[in-house]
PDB file of C-alpha atoms in Angstrom:
ATOM      1  CA  GLU D   1      95.552 180.553  94.984  1.00 64.00           C
ATOM      2  CA  ASN D   2      97.793 178.385  96.647  1.00 84.00           C
ATOM      3  CA  GLY D   3      98.028 175.955  93.507  1.00 93.00           C
ATOM      4  CA  ALA D   4      99.771 179.721  91.902  1.00 95.00           C
ATOM      5  CA  GLN D   5     102.509 179.727  95.918  1.00 96.00           C
ATOM      6  CA  VAL D   6     103.581 175.988  95.734  1.00 96.00           C
ATOM      7  CA  VAL D   7     104.174 176.819  91.550  1.00 97.00           C
ATOM      8  CA  ALA D   8     105.874 179.870  92.408  1.00 97.00           C
ATOM      9  CA  ILE D   9     107.794 177.861  94.936  1.00 96.00           C
ATOM     10  CA  GLN D  10     108.219 175.191  93.446  1.00 95.00           C
ATOM     11  CA  MET D  11     109.959 176.802  90.143  1.00 96.00           C
ATOM     12  CA  ALA D  12     112.116 180.018  92.199  1.00 96.00           C
ATOM     13  CA  GLY D  13     113.432 176.416  93.973  1.00 93.00           C
ATOM     14  CA  THR D  14     114.828 175.142  90.723  1.00 93.00           C
ATOM     15  CA  GLY D  15     116.284 178.203  89.933  1.00 92.00           C
ATOM     16  CA  SER D  16     113.596 180.622  87.110  1.00 95.00           C
ATOM     17  CA  ALA D  17     114.284 184.101  88.149  1.00 96.00           C
ATOM     18  CA  ARG D  18     111.786 185.952  89.429  1.00 97.00           C
ATOM     19  CA  ALA D  19     110.783 187.364  85.812  1.00 98.00           C
ATOM     20  CA  ASP D  20     109.642 184.072  84.516  1.00 97.00           C
ATOM     21  CA  VAL D  21     107.988 182.894  87.941  1.00 97.00           C
ATOM     22  CA  GLU D  22     105.611 185.938  86.817  1.00 97.00           C
ATOM     23  CA  SER D  23     104.856 185.299  83.233  1.00 98.00           C
ATOM     24  CA  TYR D  24     104.203 181.441  83.622  1.00 98.00           C
ATOM     25  CA  ILE D  25     101.363 182.247  86.941  1.00 97.00           C
ATOM     26  CA  ARG D  26     100.771 185.564  85.015  1.00 97.00           C
ATOM     27  CA  GLU D  27      99.857 183.605  81.297  1.00 97.00           C
ATOM     28  CA  THR D  28      98.634 180.216  82.779  1.00 96.00           C
ATOM     29  CA  LEU D  29      97.632 180.013  86.191  1.00 96.00           C
ATOM     30  CA  GLY D  30      95.768 183.082  84.723  1.00 96.00           C
ATOM     31  CA  VAL D  31      97.021 184.906  89.152  1.00 96.00           C
ATOM     32  CA  GLU D  32      95.980 188.721  87.971  1.00 96.00           C
ATOM     33  CA  ASP D  33      98.937 190.800  90.178  1.00 96.00           C
ATOM     34  CA  PRO D  34     101.714 187.862  91.390  1.00 96.00           C
ATOM     35  CA  GLU D  35     103.526 190.603  92.682  1.00 96.00           C
ATOM     36  CA  PRO D  36     102.244 190.439  96.285  1.00 96.00           C
ATOM     37  CA  LEU D  37     102.710 186.533  96.455  1.00 96.00           C
ATOM     38  CA  LEU D  38     106.372 186.893  93.784  1.00 97.00           C
ATOM     39  CA  ASP D  39     107.246 189.595  96.960  1.00 97.00           C
ATOM     40  CA  GLU D  40     106.829 186.803  99.286  1.00 96.00           C
ATOM     41  CA  ILE D  41     109.281 184.421  97.699  1.00 96.00           C
ATOM     42  CA  PHE D  42     111.786 186.020  96.291  1.00 96.00           C
ATOM     43  CA  GLY D  43     111.415 189.479  98.562  1.00 95.00           C
ATOM     44  CA  PRO D  44     109.699 192.671  98.185  1.00 96.00           C
ATOM     45  CA  GLY D  45     111.237 195.083  95.278  1.00 91.00           C
ATOM     46  CA  THR D  46     113.688 192.670  94.191  1.00 95.00           C
ATOM     47  CA  PRO D  47     114.799 192.961  90.841  1.00 95.00           C
ATOM     48  CA  GLY D  48     113.394 190.587  87.629  1.00 96.00           C
ATOM     49  CA  HIS D  49     116.185 189.204  87.297  1.00 95.00           C
ATOM     50  CA  ALA D  50     116.309 187.716  91.112  1.00 94.00           C
ATOM     51  CA  ARG D  51     116.593 184.236  92.565  1.00 93.00           C
ATOM     52  CA  VAL D  52     116.086 183.174  95.368  1.00 93.00           C
ATOM     53  CA  GLU D  53     119.578 181.997  97.806  1.00 87.00           C
ATOM     54  CA  TRP D  54     118.508 178.906  99.311  1.00 84.00           C
ATOM     55  CA  ALA D  55     118.004 176.710  95.102  1.00 76.00           C
ATOM     56  CA  ARG D  56     120.137 175.168  94.908  1.00 65.00           C
ATOM     57  CA  GLY D  57     121.535 172.171  92.249  1.00 61.00           C
ATOM     58  CA  PRO D  58     124.449 170.127  91.157  1.00 58.00           C
ATOM     59  CA  TRP D  59     125.753 173.691  89.415  1.00 54.00           C
ATOM     60  CA  ASP D  60     126.212 175.679  93.040  1.00 57.00           C
ATOM     61  CA  ARG D  61     128.922 173.262  94.710  1.00 54.00           C
ATOM     62  CA  GLU D  62     131.805 174.911  93.481  1.00 51.00           C
ATOM     63  CA  THR D  63     130.605 177.829  95.252  1.00 49.00           C
ATOM     64  CA  ALA D  64     128.391 175.748  98.166  1.00 45.00           C
ATOM     65  CA  GLY D  65     130.713 174.303  99.493  1.00 46.00           C
ATOM     66  CA  GLY D  66     130.140 170.685  97.864  1.00 45.00           C
ATOM     67  CA  THR D  67     132.462 168.564  95.903  1.00 43.00           C
TER      68      THR D  67
END
């Protein structure tokens, strides 16, 4: 399950939504109950469309105060 955690963090960090991460680790990595892992990363009770606040990319430069 440590591998699933790494993958989930990487996906979240690139801006994937909670539901997308859940589908991937459930279907591809065979994690039967990904909820505890997703709660650690995205926060307890967050909806499927939630993204982590710390995921930043070039698309966020304007809103993050970058140039």
